[in-house]
Amino acid sequence: MSMGGPAVLVEMAAAELRSGRAVIVPTDTVYGLAALPENVDLLFELKQRPADKAVAILVARPADAEGLFDPLPTTRRLMESCWPGALTIVQDGCGVRCPDHPLVQALASAVGPIATTSANLSGQPTPDTAAEAAAAFPAVQLVIDGGQLQSPPSTVVEVTEAGLSILRQGAIDVEGIVE
């Protein structure tokens, strides 16, 4: 566990990520197991998760998603209406989210987009506390405690030229936004 002000925690987490290690961070929904995208294999290894399951990329601000894909009009509307917030948008095979959490936004501002997945072993429940997340991943050296998190997970939608598909209904109802 780590103590200190938000700027110190961001610096510590950024250093861990830049060193090729994973960290556990609170988000606006659940605790996330995070690494830089070039180290995404570490997340699959730690989670004991099949490599064909996608992870989300967290960005500091909506404009940062445009470096990952060229937003379709529906994607742009969703980004403008729901970000920052609990909506993961999948386009061109890339799932991206701009969380409404100042620590994660500051961390993504410092290091760039962050590959993240829920901080639980594959198939296990998502932990509500930093202590539970830390217990699941004893190899992770930095766990930032954001208190008890019991929000619904993010809604996950896929946007293609053909339209929008809801892959997982979560915190945000997108039905009225894109009609």
PDB file of C-alpha atoms in Angstrom:
ATOM      1  CA  MET A   1       0.000   0.000   0.000  1.00  0.00           C
ATOM      2  CA  SER A   2       1.136   3.494  -0.598  1.00  0.00           C
ATOM      3  CA  MET A   3       0.689   6.725   1.288  1.00  0.00           C
ATOM      4  CA  GLY A   4       1.290  10.271   0.106  1.00  0.00           C
ATOM      5  CA  GLY A   5      -0.422  13.012  -1.829  1.00  0.00           C
ATOM      6  CA  PRO A   6      -1.909  12.433  -5.284  1.00  0.00           C
ATOM      7  CA  ALA A   7       1.095  13.951  -7.122  1.00  0.00           C
ATOM      8  CA  VAL A   8       3.499  11.638  -5.263  1.00  0.00           C
ATOM      9  CA  LEU A   9       1.294   8.624  -6.015  1.00  0.00           C
ATOM     10  CA  VAL A  10       1.140   9.542  -9.706  1.00  0.00           C
ATOM     11  CA  GLU A  11       4.948   9.891  -9.818  1.00  0.00           C
ATOM     12  CA  MET A  12       5.403   6.521  -8.098  1.00  0.00           C
ATOM     13  CA  ALA A  13       2.917   4.774 -10.391  1.00  0.00           C
ATOM     14  CA  ALA A  14       4.431   6.402 -13.495  1.00  0.00           C
ATOM     15  CA  ALA A  15       7.894   5.185 -12.453  1.00  0.00           C
ATOM     16  CA  GLU A  16       6.595   1.630 -11.972  1.00  0.00           C
ATOM     17  CA  LEU A  17       4.850   1.651 -15.364  1.00  0.00           C
ATOM     18  CA  ARG A  18       7.893   3.083 -17.144  1.00  0.00           C
ATOM     19  CA  SER A  19      10.004   0.331 -15.544  1.00  0.00           C
ATOM     20  CA  GLY A  20       7.836  -2.294 -17.241  1.00  0.00           C
ATOM     21  CA  ARG A  21       5.900  -3.257 -14.119  1.00  0.00           C
ATOM     22  CA  ALA A  22       2.185  -3.388 -13.368  1.00  0.00           C
ATOM     23  CA  VAL A  23       0.373  -1.286 -10.768  1.00  0.00           C
ATOM     24  CA  ILE A  24      -3.069  -1.480  -9.205  1.00  0.00           C
ATOM     25  CA  VAL A  25      -5.035   1.769  -9.331  1.00  0.00           C
ATOM     26  CA  PRO A  26      -8.532   2.852  -8.365  1.00  0.00           C
ATOM     27  CA  THR A  27     -10.741   4.001 -11.218  1.00  0.00           C
ATOM     28  CA  ASP A  28     -14.222   5.479 -11.290  1.00  0.00           C
ATOM     29  CA  THR A  29     -15.648   1.943 -11.447  1.00  0.00           C
ATOM     30  CA  VAL A  30     -13.332  -0.805 -10.119  1.00  0.00           C
ATOM     31  CA  TYR A  31      -9.699  -1.384  -9.175  1.00  0.00           C
ATOM     32  CA  GLY A  32      -7.613  -1.785 -12.297  1.00  0.00           C
ATOM     33  CA  LEU A  33      -4.475  -3.791 -12.966  1.00  0.00           C
ATOM     34  CA  ALA A  34      -2.501  -1.478 -15.243  1.00  0.00           C
ATOM     35  CA  ALA A  35       0.606  -1.554 -17.428  1.00  0.00           C
ATOM     36  CA  LEU A  36       1.880   0.372 -20.401  1.00  0.00           C
ATOM     37  CA  PRO A  37       0.487  -1.013 -23.682  1.00  0.00           C
ATOM     38  CA  GLU A  38       3.882  -2.396 -24.722  1.00  0.00           C
ATOM     39  CA  ASN A  39       3.805  -4.516 -21.530  1.00  0.00           C
ATOM     40  CA  VAL A  40       0.224  -5.770 -21.920  1.00  0.00           C
ATOM     41  CA  ASP A  41       1.434  -9.399 -21.877  1.00  0.00           C
ATOM     42  CA  LEU A  42       2.258  -8.864 -18.199  1.00  0.00           C
ATOM     43  CA  LEU A  43      -1.439  -8.228 -17.471  1.00  0.00           C
ATOM     44  CA  PHE A  44      -2.449 -11.531 -19.095  1.00  0.00           C
ATOM     45  CA  GLU A  45       0.289 -13.363 -17.205  1.00  0.00           C
ATOM     46  CA  LEU A  46      -0.646 -11.855 -13.829  1.00  0.00           C
ATOM     47  CA  LYS A  47      -4.392 -12.393 -14.336  1.00  0.00           C
ATOM     48  CA  GLN A  48      -3.915 -15.904 -15.730  1.00  0.00           C
ATOM     49  CA  ARG A  49      -6.171 -14.727 -18.534  1.00  0.00           C
ATOM     50  CA  PRO A  50      -6.383 -16.030 -22.102  1.00  0.00           C
ATOM     51  CA  ALA A  51      -4.536 -13.699 -24.486  1.00  0.00           C
ATOM     52  CA  ASP A  52      -7.551 -13.515 -26.823  1.00  0.00           C
ATOM     53  CA  LYS A  53      -9.522 -11.485 -24.254  1.00  0.00           C
ATOM     54  CA  ALA A  54      -9.128  -7.758 -24.797  1.00  0.00           C
ATOM     55  CA  VAL A  55      -8.061  -5.157 -22.257  1.00  0.00           C
ATOM     56  CA  ALA A  56      -9.121  -1.522 -22.223  1.00  0.00           C
ATOM     57  CA  ILE A  57      -6.807   1.386 -22.918  1.00  0.00           C
ATOM     58  CA  LEU A  58      -7.357   4.280 -20.505  1.00  0.00           C
ATOM     59  CA  VAL A  59      -6.694   7.803 -21.746  1.00  0.00           C
ATOM     60  CA  ALA A  60      -6.390  11.101 -19.868  1.00  0.00           C
ATOM     61  CA  ARG A  61      -8.789  13.030 -22.087  1.00  0.00           C
ATOM     62  CA  PRO A  62     -11.088  12.222 -25.012  1.00  0.00           C
ATOM     63  CA  ALA A  63      -8.737  13.772 -27.588  1.00  0.00           C
ATOM     64  CA  ASP A  64      -6.089  11.186 -26.634  1.00  0.00           C
ATOM     65  CA  ALA A  65      -8.284   8.417 -28.065  1.00  0.00           C
ATOM     66  CA  GLU A  66      -7.817   9.916 -31.507  1.00  0.00           C
ATOM     67  CA  GLY A  67      -4.194   8.761 -31.411  1.00  0.00           C
ATOM     68  CA  LEU A  68      -5.483   5.179 -31.119  1.00  0.00           C
ATOM     69  CA  PHE A  69      -8.170   5.228 -33.827  1.00  0.00           C
ATOM     70  CA  ASP A  70      -9.974   7.612 -36.171  1.00  0.00           C
ATOM     71  CA  PRO A  71     -13.367   8.050 -34.454  1.00  0.00           C
ATOM     72  CA  LEU A  72     -16.463   7.274 -36.483  1.00  0.00           C
ATOM     73  CA  PRO A  73     -19.305   9.818 -36.060  1.00  0.00           C
ATOM     74  CA  THR A  74     -21.082   7.563 -33.531  1.00  0.00           C
ATOM     75  CA  THR A  75     -17.850   7.140 -31.585  1.00  0.00           C
ATOM     76  CA  ARG A  76     -17.342  10.899 -31.517  1.00  0.00           C
ATOM     77  CA  ARG A  77     -20.903  11.452 -30.205  1.00  0.00           C
ATOM     78  CA  LEU A  78     -20.352   8.885 -27.451  1.00  0.00           C
ATOM     79  CA  MET A  79     -16.999  10.425 -26.487  1.00  0.00           C
ATOM     80  CA  GLU A  80     -18.543  13.902 -26.299  1.00  0.00           C
ATOM     81  CA  SER A  81     -21.600  12.736 -24.319  1.00  0.00           C
ATOM     82  CA  CYS A  82     -20.116  10.148 -21.955  1.00  0.00           C
ATOM     83  CA  TRP A  83     -16.441  10.925 -21.376  1.00  0.00           C
ATOM     84  CA  PRO A  84     -14.975  11.208 -18.913  1.00  0.00           C
ATOM     85  CA  GLY A  85     -17.089   8.370 -17.583  1.00  0.00           C
ATOM     86  CA  ALA A  86     -17.818   4.672 -17.325  1.00  0.00           C
ATOM     87  CA  LEU A  87     -18.067   3.895 -21.045  1.00  0.00           C
ATOM     88  CA  THR A  88     -15.574   1.717 -22.923  1.00  0.00           C
ATOM     89  CA  ILE A  89     -15.768   2.217 -26.677  1.00  0.00           C
ATOM     90  CA  VAL A  90     -14.457  -0.523 -28.945  1.00  0.00           C
ATOM     91  CA  GLN A  91     -13.637   0.592 -32.473  1.00  0.00           C
ATOM     92  CA  ASP A  92     -11.320  -1.098 -34.962  1.00  0.00           C
ATOM     93  CA  GLY A  93     -10.554  -3.769 -32.338  1.00  0.00           C
ATOM     94  CA  CYS A  94      -9.332  -1.235 -29.756  1.00  0.00           C
ATOM     95  CA  GLY A  95     -11.293  -0.703 -26.519  1.00  0.00           C
ATOM     96  CA  VAL A  96     -10.750   2.772 -25.056  1.00  0.00           C
ATOM     97  CA  ARG A  97     -12.081   4.555 -21.981  1.00  0.00           C
ATOM     98  CA  CYS A  98     -11.558   7.983 -20.467  1.00  0.00           C
ATOM     99  CA  PRO A  99     -12.305   7.388 -16.767  1.00  0.00           C
ATOM    100  CA  ASP A 100     -13.777  10.053 -14.528  1.00  0.00           C
ATOM    101  CA  HIS A 101     -11.032   9.699 -11.927  1.00  0.00           C
ATOM    102  CA  PRO A 102      -8.422  12.428 -11.331  1.00  0.00           C
ATOM    103  CA  LEU A 103      -5.617  10.043 -10.332  1.00  0.00           C
ATOM    104  CA  VAL A 104      -6.007   7.885 -13.444  1.00  0.00           C
ATOM    105  CA  GLN A 105      -6.302  10.984 -15.641  1.00  0.00           C
ATOM    106  CA  ALA A 106      -3.099  12.407 -14.125  1.00  0.00           C
ATOM    107  CA  LEU A 107      -1.299   9.082 -14.559  1.00  0.00           C
ATOM    108  CA  ALA A 108      -2.376   8.782 -18.214  1.00  0.00           C
ATOM    109  CA  SER A 109      -1.290  12.406 -18.745  1.00  0.00           C
ATOM    110  CA  ALA A 110       2.135  11.518 -17.347  1.00  0.00           C
ATOM    111  CA  VAL A 111       2.782   8.253 -19.214  1.00  0.00           C
ATOM    112  CA  GLY A 112       0.297   8.214 -22.113  1.00  0.00           C
ATOM    113  CA  PRO A 113      -2.431   5.617 -22.664  1.00  0.00           C
ATOM    114  CA  ILE A 114      -2.506   2.796 -20.101  1.00  0.00           C
ATOM    115  CA  ALA A 115      -3.587  -0.815 -20.726  1.00  0.00           C
ATOM    116  CA  THR A 116      -5.924  -1.813 -17.904  1.00  0.00           C
ATOM    117  CA  THR A 117      -8.122  -4.679 -16.850  1.00  0.00           C
ATOM    118  CA  SER A 118     -10.054  -5.317 -13.649  1.00  0.00           C
ATOM    119  CA  ALA A 119      -7.798  -6.276 -10.730  1.00  0.00           C
ATOM    120  CA  ASN A 120      -8.986  -9.845 -10.306  1.00  0.00           C
ATOM    121  CA  LEU A 121      -7.719 -13.237 -11.378  1.00  0.00           C
ATOM    122  CA  SER A 122      -9.503 -14.469 -14.494  1.00  0.00           C
ATOM    123  CA  GLY A 123     -12.931 -15.821 -13.584  1.00  0.00           C
ATOM    124  CA  GLN A 124     -12.842 -14.455 -10.020  1.00  0.00           C
ATOM    125  CA  PRO A 125     -15.006 -11.636  -8.592  1.00  0.00           C
ATOM    126  CA  THR A 126     -13.670  -8.098  -8.929  1.00  0.00           C
ATOM    127  CA  PRO A 127     -12.386  -6.865  -5.544  1.00  0.00           C
ATOM    128  CA  ASP A 128     -13.997  -3.859  -3.846  1.00  0.00           C
ATOM    129  CA  THR A 129     -10.904  -2.827  -1.870  1.00  0.00           C
ATOM    130  CA  ALA A 130      -7.226  -2.224  -2.505  1.00  0.00           C
ATOM    131  CA  ALA A 131      -6.329  -4.879   0.086  1.00  0.00           C
ATOM    132  CA  GLU A 132      -8.345  -7.520  -1.793  1.00  0.00           C
ATOM    133  CA  ALA A 133      -6.771  -6.457  -5.108  1.00  0.00           C
ATOM    134  CA  ALA A 134      -3.293  -6.578  -3.558  1.00  0.00           C
ATOM    135  CA  ALA A 135      -3.959 -10.056  -2.160  1.00  0.00           C
ATOM    136  CA  ALA A 136      -4.881 -11.305  -5.641  1.00  0.00           C
ATOM    137  CA  PHE A 137      -1.595  -9.982  -7.100  1.00  0.00           C
ATOM    138  CA  PRO A 138       1.246 -10.342  -4.569  1.00  0.00           C
ATOM    139  CA  ALA A 139       3.820  -9.714  -7.340  1.00  0.00           C
ATOM    140  CA  VAL A 140       2.497  -6.172  -7.906  1.00  0.00           C
ATOM    141  CA  GLN A 141       4.590  -3.828  -5.781  1.00  0.00           C
ATOM    142  CA  LEU A 142       2.468  -0.670  -5.982  1.00  0.00           C
ATOM    143  CA  VAL A 143      -1.212  -0.667  -5.030  1.00  0.00           C
ATOM    144  CA  ILE A 144      -2.915   2.713  -4.693  1.00  0.00           C
ATOM    145  CA  ASP A 145      -5.756   2.646  -2.186  1.00  0.00           C
ATOM    146  CA  GLY A 146      -8.805   4.572  -3.362  1.00  0.00           C
ATOM    147  CA  GLY A 147     -11.169   3.259  -0.704  1.00  0.00           C
ATOM    148  CA  GLN A 148     -14.066   0.886  -1.278  1.00  0.00           C
ATOM    149  CA  LEU A 149     -15.220   0.808  -4.912  1.00  0.00           C
ATOM    150  CA  GLN A 150     -18.640  -0.671  -5.568  1.00  0.00           C
ATOM    151  CA  SER A 151     -19.677   1.031  -8.784  1.00  0.00           C
ATOM    152  CA  PRO A 152     -21.092  -0.957 -11.660  1.00  0.00           C
ATOM    153  CA  PRO A 153     -18.489  -1.773 -14.331  1.00  0.00           C
ATOM    154  CA  SER A 154     -18.226   0.359 -17.426  1.00  0.00           C
ATOM    155  CA  THR A 155     -20.651  -0.168 -20.256  1.00  0.00           C
ATOM    156  CA  VAL A 156     -18.805  -1.624 -23.250  1.00  0.00           C
ATOM    157  CA  VAL A 157     -19.992  -0.795 -26.760  1.00  0.00           C
ATOM    158  CA  GLU A 158     -18.574  -1.642 -30.149  1.00  0.00           C
ATOM    159  CA  VAL A 159     -18.915   0.905 -32.923  1.00  0.00           C
ATOM    160  CA  THR A 160     -18.599  -0.061 -36.586  1.00  0.00           C
ATOM    161  CA  GLU A 161     -19.704   1.501 -39.861  1.00  0.00           C
ATOM    162  CA  ALA A 162     -22.814  -0.694 -39.530  1.00  0.00           C
ATOM    163  CA  GLY A 163     -23.768   0.723 -36.132  1.00  0.00           C
ATOM    164  CA  LEU A 164     -23.456   0.181 -32.417  1.00  0.00           C
ATOM    165  CA  SER A 165     -23.566  -3.049 -30.381  1.00  0.00           C
ATOM    166  CA  ILE A 166     -23.694  -3.178 -26.587  1.00  0.00           C
ATOM    167  CA  LEU A 167     -21.166  -5.815 -25.493  1.00  0.00           C
ATOM    168  CA  ARG A 168     -21.743  -5.292 -21.759  1.00  0.00           C
ATOM    169  CA  GLN A 169     -24.392  -3.155 -20.097  1.00  0.00           C
ATOM    170  CA  GLY A 170     -22.837  -1.325 -17.182  1.00  0.00           C
ATOM    171  CA  ALA A 171     -22.972   2.086 -15.529  1.00  0.00           C
ATOM    172  CA  ILE A 172     -23.991   4.125 -18.599  1.00  0.00           C
ATOM    173  CA  ASP A 173     -27.110   3.635 -20.728  1.00  0.00           C
ATOM    174  CA  VAL A 174     -26.162   4.636 -24.277  1.00  0.00           C
ATOM    175  CA  GLU A 175     -29.497   3.887 -25.954  1.00  0.00           C
ATOM    176  CA  GLY A 176     -30.732   7.498 -26.250  1.00  0.00           C
ATOM    177  CA  ILE A 177     -27.353   9.026 -27.092  1.00  0.00           C
ATOM    178  CA  VAL A 178     -26.792   7.655 -30.588  1.00  0.00           C
ATOM    179  CA  GLU A 179     -30.295   7.574 -32.012  1.00  0.00           C
TER     180      GLU A 179
END
